GROMACS .gro file of C-alpha atoms in nm:
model
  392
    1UNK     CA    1   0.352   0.178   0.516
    2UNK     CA    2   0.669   0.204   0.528
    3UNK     CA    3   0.746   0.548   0.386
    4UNK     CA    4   1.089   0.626   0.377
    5UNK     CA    5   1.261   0.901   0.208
    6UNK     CA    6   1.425   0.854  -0.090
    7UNK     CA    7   1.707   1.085  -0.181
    8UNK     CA    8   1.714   1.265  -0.503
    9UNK     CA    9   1.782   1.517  -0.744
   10UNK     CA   10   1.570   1.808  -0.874
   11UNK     CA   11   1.561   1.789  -1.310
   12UNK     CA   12   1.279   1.659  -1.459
   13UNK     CA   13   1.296   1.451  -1.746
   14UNK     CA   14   1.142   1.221  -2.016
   15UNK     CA   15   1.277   0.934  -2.185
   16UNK     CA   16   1.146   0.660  -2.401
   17UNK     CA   17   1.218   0.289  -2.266
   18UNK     CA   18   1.245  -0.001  -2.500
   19UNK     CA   19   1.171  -0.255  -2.264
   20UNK     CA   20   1.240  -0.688  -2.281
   21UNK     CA   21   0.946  -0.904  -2.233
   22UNK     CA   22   1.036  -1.178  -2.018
   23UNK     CA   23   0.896  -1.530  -1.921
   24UNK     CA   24   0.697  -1.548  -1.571
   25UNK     CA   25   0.942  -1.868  -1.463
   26UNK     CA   26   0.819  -2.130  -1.314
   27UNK     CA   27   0.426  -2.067  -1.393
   28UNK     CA   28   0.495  -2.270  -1.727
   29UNK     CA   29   0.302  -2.013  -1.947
   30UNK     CA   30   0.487  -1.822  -2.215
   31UNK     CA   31   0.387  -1.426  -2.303
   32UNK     CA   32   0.048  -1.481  -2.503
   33UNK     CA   33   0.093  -1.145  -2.603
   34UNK     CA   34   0.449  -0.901  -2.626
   35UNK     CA   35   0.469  -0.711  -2.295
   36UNK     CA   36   0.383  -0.343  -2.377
   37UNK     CA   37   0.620  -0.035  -2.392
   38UNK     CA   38   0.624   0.208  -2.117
   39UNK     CA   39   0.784   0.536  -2.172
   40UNK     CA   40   0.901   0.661  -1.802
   41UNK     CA   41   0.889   1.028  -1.660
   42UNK     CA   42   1.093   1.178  -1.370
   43UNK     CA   43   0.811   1.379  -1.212
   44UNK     CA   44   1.072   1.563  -1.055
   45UNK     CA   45   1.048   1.760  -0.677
   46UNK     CA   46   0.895   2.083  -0.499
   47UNK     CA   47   1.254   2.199  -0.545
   48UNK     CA   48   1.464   1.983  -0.289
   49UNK     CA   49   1.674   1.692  -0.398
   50UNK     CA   50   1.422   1.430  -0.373
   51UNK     CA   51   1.082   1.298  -0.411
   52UNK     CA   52   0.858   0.981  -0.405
   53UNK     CA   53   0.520   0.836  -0.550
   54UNK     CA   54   0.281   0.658  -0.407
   55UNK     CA   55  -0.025   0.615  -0.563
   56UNK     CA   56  -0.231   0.706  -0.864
   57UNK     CA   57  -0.537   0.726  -1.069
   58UNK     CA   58  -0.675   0.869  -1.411
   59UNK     CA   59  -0.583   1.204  -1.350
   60UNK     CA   60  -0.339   1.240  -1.047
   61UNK     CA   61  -0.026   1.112  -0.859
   62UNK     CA   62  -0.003   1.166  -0.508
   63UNK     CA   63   0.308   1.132  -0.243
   64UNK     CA   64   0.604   1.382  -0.104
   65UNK     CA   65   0.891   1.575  -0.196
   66UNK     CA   66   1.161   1.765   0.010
   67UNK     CA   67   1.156   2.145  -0.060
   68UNK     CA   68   1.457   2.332  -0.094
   69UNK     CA   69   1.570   2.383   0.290
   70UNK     CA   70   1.668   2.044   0.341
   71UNK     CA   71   1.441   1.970   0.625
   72UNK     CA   72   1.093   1.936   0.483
   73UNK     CA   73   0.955   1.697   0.281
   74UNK     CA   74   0.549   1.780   0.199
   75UNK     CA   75   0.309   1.606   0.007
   76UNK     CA   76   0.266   1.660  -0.342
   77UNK     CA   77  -0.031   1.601  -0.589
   78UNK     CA   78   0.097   1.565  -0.931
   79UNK     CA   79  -0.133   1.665  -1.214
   80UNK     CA   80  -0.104   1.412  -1.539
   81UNK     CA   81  -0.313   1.632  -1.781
   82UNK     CA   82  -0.081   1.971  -1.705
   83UNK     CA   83   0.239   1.797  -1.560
   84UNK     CA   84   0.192   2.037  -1.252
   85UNK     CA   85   0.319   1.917  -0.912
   86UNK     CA   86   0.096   2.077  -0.582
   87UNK     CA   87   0.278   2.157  -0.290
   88UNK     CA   88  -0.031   2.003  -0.034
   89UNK     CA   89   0.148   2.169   0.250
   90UNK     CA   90   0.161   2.063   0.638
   91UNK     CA   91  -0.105   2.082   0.908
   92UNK     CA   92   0.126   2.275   1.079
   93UNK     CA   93   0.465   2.065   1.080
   94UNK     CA   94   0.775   2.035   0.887
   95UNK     CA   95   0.647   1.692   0.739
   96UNK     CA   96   0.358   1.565   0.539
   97UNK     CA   97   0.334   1.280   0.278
   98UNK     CA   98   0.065   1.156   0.023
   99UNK     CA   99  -0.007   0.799   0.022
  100UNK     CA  100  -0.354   0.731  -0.154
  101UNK     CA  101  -0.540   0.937  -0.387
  102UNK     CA  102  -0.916   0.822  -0.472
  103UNK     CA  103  -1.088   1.094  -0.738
  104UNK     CA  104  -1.065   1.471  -0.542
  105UNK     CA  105  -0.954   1.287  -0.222
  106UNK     CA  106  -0.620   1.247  -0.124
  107UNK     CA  107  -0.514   1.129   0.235
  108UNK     CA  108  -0.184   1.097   0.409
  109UNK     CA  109  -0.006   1.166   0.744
  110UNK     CA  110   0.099   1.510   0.829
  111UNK     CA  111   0.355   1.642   1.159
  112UNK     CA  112   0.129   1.899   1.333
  113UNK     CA  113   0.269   2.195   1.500
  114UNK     CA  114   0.218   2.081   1.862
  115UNK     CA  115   0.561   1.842   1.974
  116UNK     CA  116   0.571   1.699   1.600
  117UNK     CA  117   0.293   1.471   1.683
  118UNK     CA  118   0.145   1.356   1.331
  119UNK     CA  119  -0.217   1.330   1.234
  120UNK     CA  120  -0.429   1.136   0.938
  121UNK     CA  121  -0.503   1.395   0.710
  122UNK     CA  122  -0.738   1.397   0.366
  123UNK     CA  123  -0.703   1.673   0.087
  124UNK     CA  124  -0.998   1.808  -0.122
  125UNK     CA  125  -0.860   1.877  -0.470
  126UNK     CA  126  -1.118   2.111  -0.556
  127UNK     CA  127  -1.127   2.314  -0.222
  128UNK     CA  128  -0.726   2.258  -0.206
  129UNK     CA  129  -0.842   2.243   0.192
  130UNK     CA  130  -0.602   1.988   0.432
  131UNK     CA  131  -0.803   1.871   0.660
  132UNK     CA  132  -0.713   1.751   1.003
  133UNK     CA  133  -0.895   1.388   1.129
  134UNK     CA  134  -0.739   1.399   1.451
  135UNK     CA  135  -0.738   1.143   1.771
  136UNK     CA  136  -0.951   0.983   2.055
  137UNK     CA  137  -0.773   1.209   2.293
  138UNK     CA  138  -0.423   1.064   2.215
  139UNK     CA  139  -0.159   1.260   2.007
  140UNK     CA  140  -0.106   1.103   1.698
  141UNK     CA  141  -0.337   0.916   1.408
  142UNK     CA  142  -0.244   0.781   1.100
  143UNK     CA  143  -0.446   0.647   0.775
  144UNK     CA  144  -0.458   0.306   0.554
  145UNK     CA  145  -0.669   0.320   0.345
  146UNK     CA  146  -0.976   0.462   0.129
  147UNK     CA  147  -1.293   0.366  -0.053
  148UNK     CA  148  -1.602   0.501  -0.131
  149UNK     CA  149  -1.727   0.762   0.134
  150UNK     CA  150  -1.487   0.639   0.388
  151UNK     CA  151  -1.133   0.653   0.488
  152UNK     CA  152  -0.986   0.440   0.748
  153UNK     CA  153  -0.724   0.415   0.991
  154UNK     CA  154  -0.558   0.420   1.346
  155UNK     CA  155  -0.549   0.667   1.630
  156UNK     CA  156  -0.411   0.706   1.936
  157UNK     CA  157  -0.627   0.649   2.279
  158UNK     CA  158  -0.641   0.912   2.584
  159UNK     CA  159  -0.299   0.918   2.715
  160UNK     CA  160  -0.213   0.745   2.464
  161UNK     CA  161  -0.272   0.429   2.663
  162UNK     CA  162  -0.376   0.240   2.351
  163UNK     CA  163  -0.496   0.297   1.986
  164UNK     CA  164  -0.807   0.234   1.811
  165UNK     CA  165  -0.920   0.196   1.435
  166UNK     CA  166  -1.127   0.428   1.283
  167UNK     CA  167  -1.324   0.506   1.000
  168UNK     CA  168  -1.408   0.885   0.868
  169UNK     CA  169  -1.700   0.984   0.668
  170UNK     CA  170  -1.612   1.205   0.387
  171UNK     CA  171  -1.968   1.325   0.388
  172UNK     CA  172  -2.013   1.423   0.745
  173UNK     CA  173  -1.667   1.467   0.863
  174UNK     CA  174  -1.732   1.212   1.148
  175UNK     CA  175  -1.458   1.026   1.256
  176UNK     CA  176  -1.588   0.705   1.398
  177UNK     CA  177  -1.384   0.483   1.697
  178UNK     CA  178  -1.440   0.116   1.552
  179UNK     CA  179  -1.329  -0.021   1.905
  180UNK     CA  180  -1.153  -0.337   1.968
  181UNK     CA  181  -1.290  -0.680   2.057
  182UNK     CA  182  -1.161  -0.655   2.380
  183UNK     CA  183  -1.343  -0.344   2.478
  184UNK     CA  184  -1.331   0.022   2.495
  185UNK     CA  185  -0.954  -0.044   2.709
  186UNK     CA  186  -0.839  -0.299   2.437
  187UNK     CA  187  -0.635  -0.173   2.130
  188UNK     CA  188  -0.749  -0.230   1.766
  189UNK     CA  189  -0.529  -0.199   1.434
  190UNK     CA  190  -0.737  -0.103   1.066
  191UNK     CA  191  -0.515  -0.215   0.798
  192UNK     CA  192  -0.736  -0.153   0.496
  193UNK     CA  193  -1.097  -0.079   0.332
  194UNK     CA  194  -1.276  -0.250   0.079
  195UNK     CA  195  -1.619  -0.145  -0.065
  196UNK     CA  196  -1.683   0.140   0.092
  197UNK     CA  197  -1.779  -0.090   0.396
  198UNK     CA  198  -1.590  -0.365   0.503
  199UNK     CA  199  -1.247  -0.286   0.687
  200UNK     CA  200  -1.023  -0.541   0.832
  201UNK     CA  201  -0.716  -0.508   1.111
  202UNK     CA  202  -0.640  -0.712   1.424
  203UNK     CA  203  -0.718  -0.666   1.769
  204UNK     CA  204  -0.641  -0.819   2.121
  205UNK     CA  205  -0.859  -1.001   2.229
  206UNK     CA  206  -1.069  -1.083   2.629
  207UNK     CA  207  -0.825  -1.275   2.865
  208UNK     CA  208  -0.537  -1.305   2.641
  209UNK     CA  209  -0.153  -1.065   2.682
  210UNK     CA  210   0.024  -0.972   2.383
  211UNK     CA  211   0.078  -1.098   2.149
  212UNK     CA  212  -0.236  -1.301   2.096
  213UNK     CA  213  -0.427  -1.095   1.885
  214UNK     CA  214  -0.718  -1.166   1.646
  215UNK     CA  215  -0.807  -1.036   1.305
  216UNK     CA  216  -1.137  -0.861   1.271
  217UNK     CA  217  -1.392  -0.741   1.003
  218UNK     CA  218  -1.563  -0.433   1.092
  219UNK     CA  219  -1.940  -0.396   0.843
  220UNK     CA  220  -1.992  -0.010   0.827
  221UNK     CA  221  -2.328  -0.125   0.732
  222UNK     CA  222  -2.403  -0.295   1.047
  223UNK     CA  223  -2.154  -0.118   1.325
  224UNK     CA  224  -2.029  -0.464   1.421
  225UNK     CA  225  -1.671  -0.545   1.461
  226UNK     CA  226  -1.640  -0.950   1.411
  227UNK     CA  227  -1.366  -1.201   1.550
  228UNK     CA  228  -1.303  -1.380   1.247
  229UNK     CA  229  -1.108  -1.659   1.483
  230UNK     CA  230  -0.771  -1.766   1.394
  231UNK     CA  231  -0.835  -2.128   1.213
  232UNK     CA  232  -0.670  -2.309   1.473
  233UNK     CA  233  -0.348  -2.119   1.551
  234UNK     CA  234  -0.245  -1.905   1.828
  235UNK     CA  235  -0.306  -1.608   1.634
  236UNK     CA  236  -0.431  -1.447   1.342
  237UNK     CA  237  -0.291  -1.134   1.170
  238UNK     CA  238  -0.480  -0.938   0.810
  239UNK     CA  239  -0.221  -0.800   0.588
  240UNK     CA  240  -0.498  -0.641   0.276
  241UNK     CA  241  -0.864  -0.677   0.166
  242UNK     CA  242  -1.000  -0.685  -0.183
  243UNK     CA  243  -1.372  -0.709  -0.250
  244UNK     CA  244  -1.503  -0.976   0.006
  245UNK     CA  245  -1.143  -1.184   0.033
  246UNK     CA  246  -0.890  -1.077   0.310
  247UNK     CA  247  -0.583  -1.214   0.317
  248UNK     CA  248  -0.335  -1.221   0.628
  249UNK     CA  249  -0.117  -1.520   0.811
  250UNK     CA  250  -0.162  -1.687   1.086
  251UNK     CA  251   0.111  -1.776   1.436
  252UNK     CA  252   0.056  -2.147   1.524
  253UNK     CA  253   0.212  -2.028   1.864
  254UNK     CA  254   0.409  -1.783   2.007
  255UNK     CA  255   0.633  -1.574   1.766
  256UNK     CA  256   0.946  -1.739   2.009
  257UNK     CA  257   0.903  -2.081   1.931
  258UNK     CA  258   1.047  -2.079   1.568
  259UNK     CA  259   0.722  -2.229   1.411
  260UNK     CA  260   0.632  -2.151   1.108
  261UNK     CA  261   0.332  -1.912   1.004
  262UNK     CA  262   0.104  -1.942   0.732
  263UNK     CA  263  -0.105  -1.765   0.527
  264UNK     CA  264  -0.454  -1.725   0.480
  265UNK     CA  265  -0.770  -1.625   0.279
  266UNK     CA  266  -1.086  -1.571   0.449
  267UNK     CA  267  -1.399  -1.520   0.233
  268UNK     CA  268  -1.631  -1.255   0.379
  269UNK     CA  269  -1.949  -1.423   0.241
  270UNK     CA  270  -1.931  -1.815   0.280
  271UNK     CA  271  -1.715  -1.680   0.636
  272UNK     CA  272  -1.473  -1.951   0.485
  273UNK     CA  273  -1.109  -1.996   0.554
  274UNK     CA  274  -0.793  -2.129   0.359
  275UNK     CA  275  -0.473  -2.217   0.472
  276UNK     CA  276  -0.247  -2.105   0.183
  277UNK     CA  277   0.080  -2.256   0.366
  278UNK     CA  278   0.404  -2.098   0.451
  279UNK     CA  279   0.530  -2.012   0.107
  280UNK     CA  280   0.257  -1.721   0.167
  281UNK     CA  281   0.316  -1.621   0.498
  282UNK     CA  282   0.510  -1.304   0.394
  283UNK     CA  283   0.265  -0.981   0.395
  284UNK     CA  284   0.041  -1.156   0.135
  285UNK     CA  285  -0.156  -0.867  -0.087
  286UNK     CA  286  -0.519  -1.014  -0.264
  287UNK     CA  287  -0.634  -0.837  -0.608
  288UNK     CA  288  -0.961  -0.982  -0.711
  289UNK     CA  289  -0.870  -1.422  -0.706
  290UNK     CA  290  -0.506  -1.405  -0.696
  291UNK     CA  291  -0.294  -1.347  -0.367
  292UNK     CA  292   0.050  -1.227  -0.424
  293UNK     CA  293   0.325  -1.313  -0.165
  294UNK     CA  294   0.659  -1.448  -0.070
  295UNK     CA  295   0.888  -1.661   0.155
  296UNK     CA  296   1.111  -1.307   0.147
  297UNK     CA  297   1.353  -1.516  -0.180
  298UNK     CA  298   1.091  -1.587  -0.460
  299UNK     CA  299   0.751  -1.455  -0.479
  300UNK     CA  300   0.437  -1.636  -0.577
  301UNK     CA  301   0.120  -1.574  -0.676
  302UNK     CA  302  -0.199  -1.833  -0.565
  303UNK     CA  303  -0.519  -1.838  -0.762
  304UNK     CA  304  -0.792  -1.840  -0.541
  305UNK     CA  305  -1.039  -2.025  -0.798
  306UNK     CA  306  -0.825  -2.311  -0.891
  307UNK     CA  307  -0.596  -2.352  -0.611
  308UNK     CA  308  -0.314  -2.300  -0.816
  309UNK     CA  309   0.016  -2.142  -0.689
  310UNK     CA  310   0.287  -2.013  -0.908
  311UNK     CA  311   0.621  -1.858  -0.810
  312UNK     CA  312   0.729  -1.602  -1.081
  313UNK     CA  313   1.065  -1.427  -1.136
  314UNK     CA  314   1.238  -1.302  -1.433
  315UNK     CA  315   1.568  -1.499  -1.383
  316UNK     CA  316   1.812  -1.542  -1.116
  317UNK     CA  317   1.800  -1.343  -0.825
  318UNK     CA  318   1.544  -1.239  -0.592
  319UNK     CA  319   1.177  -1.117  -0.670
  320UNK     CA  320   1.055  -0.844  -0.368
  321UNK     CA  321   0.660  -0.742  -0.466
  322UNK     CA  322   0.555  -0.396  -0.331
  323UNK     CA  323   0.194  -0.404  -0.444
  324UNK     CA  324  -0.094  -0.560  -0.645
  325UNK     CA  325  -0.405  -0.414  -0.759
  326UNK     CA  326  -0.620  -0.543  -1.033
  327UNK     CA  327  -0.465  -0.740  -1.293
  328UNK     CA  328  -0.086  -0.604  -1.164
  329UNK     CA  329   0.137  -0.726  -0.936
  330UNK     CA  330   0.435  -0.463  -0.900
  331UNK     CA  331   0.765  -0.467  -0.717
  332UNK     CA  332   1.164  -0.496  -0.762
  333UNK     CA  333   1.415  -0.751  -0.912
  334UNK     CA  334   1.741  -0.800  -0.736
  335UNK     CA  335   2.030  -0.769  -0.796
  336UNK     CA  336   1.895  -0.513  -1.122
  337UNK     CA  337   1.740  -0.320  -0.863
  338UNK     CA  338   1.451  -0.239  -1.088
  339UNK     CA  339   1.100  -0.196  -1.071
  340UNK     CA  340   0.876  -0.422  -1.263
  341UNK     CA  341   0.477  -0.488  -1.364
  342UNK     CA  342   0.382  -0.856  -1.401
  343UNK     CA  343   0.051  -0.967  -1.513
  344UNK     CA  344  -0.037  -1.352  -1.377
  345UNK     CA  345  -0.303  -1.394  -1.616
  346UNK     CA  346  -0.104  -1.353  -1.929
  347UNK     CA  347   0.250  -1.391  -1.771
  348UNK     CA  348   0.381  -1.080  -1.869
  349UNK     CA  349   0.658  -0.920  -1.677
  350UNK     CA  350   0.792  -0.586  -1.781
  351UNK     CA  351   1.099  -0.426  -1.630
  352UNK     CA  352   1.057  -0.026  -1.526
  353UNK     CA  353   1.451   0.114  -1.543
  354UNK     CA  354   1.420   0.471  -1.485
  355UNK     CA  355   1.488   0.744  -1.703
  356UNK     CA  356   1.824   0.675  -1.864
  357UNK     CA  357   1.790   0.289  -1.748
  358UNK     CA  358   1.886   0.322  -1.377
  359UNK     CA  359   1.773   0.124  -1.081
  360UNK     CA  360   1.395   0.172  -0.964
  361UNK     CA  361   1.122   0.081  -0.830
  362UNK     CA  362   0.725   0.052  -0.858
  363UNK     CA  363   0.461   0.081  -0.616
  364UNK     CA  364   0.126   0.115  -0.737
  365UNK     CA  365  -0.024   0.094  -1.102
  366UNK     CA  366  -0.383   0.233  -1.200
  367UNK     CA  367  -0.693  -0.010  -1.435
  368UNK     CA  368  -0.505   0.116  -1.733
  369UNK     CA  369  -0.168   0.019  -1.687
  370UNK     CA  370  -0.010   0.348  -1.553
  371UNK     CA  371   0.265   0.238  -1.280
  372UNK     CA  372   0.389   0.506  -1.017
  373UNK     CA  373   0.735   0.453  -0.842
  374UNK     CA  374   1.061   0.611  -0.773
  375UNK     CA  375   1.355   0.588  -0.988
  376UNK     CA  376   1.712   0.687  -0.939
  377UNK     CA  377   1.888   1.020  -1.129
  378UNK     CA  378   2.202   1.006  -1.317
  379UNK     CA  379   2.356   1.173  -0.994
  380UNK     CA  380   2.187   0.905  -0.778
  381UNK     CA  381   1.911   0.978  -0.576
  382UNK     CA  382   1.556   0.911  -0.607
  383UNK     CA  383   1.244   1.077  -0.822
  384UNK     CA  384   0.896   1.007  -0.835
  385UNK     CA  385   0.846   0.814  -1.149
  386UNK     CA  386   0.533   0.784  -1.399
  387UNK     CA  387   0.580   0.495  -1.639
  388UNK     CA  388   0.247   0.466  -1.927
  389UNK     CA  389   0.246   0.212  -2.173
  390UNK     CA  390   0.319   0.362  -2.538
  391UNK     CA  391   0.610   0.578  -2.645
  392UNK     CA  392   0.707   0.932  -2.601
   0.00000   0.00000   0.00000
């Protein structure tokens, strides 16, 4: 994930944004409805120059500032109710950083004290406790994702000779080695969670040197990690889950041979594949029936139900998608250099300038609308952003 620092300055601010409704080119629907107003607001830092978001729900906005000395940059959880940003601190290092928030749960990665190693960490709002998940005897772990009771992610091996996913019960506190398909010596990747019980990564596999590798679906119901093949191609990589669809791309051969991949959808329930071609080979995202992806120039969007794929853009220039969740795809224009939120069901597509209209952009959006991003100061570097439909 893929979090890099963005630079910024430490005022706060609100401004109102009057923003253009714009035609999702190239899917051939017009706006059935004006694209809504968003009023944006500069979240602003834990008192260093810059800060970032993340993620968000109802009530909170999760993901790391730097603090005044320069060199530390800790997560934050930003209040929406009392516009109050948390200092989460460290479990011991000079770095942590938020990057999913789910009710009074927040998880991230924090530096420990011990040789800067980092470990997966999740934060209980209520308790304001950090709490450690630790390794399989290796020194570092990090998380992807969370739902329900569980978090998931990947930590490092004994002797760090390999890395395994895991998942943690938020219940018990048990932190669970999911194993690979090749065995307790083989190395396994989670790269996301979906109902509480399915997780998805890749894995190598028996027999086979890197980089054949297979993608998996682990059932916390059943403690069974499953090959889900590779549809005919050398090898098969998941990029997100959503409900029972993950969504990935596949390597007809090795990575050297200049073929190209493709992408895929794999149905947990029928245990169905399909091939969704190279214009959606690019880290394709699924929200519900729609798979959002690229050929890294325009991005697309493929309906899972009707078979239908779409590229969408707001004019010239290139399209870069961060993120989708529910009804929202979010992501950048170029060369604006702003954030957007585009809805493929009604074709709306709503530019996010930043307070004062500067460059931006969006990574995450909650049920109601609510985007999260970074946007840029008059001065020039980076805040965490909140942009809500309505006015100031």
């Amino acid at each position: 994930m893929r979090f890099a620092r963005l630079r910024a300055c430490a005022q706060a601010g609100t401004a109102a944004l009057t923003l253009l409704a714009l035609f999702a080119f190239g899917s051939g629907q017009a706006l059935a409805h004006p694209a809504p107003h968003y009023t944006a607001i500069d979240l602003g830092t834990l008192g260093g120059t810059g800060s970032s978001g993340w993620d968000l729900d109802r009530h909170t906005v999760v993901g790391a500032s730097d603090l005044p000395s320069g060199i530390e940059t800790h997560a934050f959880a930003y209040d929406r109710a009392t516009h109050v940003m948390t200092d989460l601190g460290t479990l011991g290092g000079r770095t942590s950083s938020a990057l999913a928030v789910q009710g009074p749960y927040v998880i991230g990665d924090s530096t420990i004290a011990e040789g800067g190693f980092s470990s997966a960490f999740v934060y209980d709002l209520r308790t304001h406790v950090m709490t450690g998940l630790g390794t399989f005897g290796g020194t570092s772990s990090s998380v992807t994702g969370i739902s329900g009771h569980f978090v998931t992610g990947n930590a490092r091996t004994t002797g760090n000779q390999g890395s395994h996913a895991f998942a943690y019960d938020l219940r018990t506190g048990v932190m669970t080695d999911l194993g690979s398909l090749a065995g307790p010596s083989g190395v396994s990747s989670s790269v996301g969670i979906s109902q509480g019980r399915y997780i998805t990564g890749y894995s190598d596999i028996p027999g086979q040197p890197y980089p054949v590798r297979h993608a998996f679906l682990y059932d916390l119901r059943t403690h069974t990690m499953t090959d889900l093949g590779t549809n005919g191609a050398l090898s098969s990589q998941p990029t997100s889950i959503s409900g029972h669809t993950i969504v990935g791309y596949t390597e007809p051969s090795l990575p050297t041979s200049g073929d190209t991949p493709h992408g895929f959808a794999y149905d947990i329930r029928t245990h169905t594949w399909t091939d969704l071609g190279p214009e959606l080979n690019y880290r394709p995202i699924v929200t519900g029936h729609t798979v959002v992806s690229s050929n890294r120039g325009v991005a697309y969007t493929y309906d899972l139900t009707t078979g239908t794929l779409a590229p969408f853009r707001p004019g010239l220039g290139r399209t870069n998608f961060n993120n989708a969740t529910g009804p929202f795809v979010l992501g950048d224009v170029y060369p604006d250099s702003f954030g957007y939120i585009y809805r493929p069901n009604t074709g709306q597509f709503t530019e996010l300038p930043a307070p004062g209209g500067l460059p931006s952009t969006a990574t995450n959006a909650d049920p109601h609308g609510s985007v999260v991003g970074n946007g840029a100061t008059p001065d020039g570097p980076y805040h965490a952003t909140l942009w809500v439909p309505g006015h100031a």
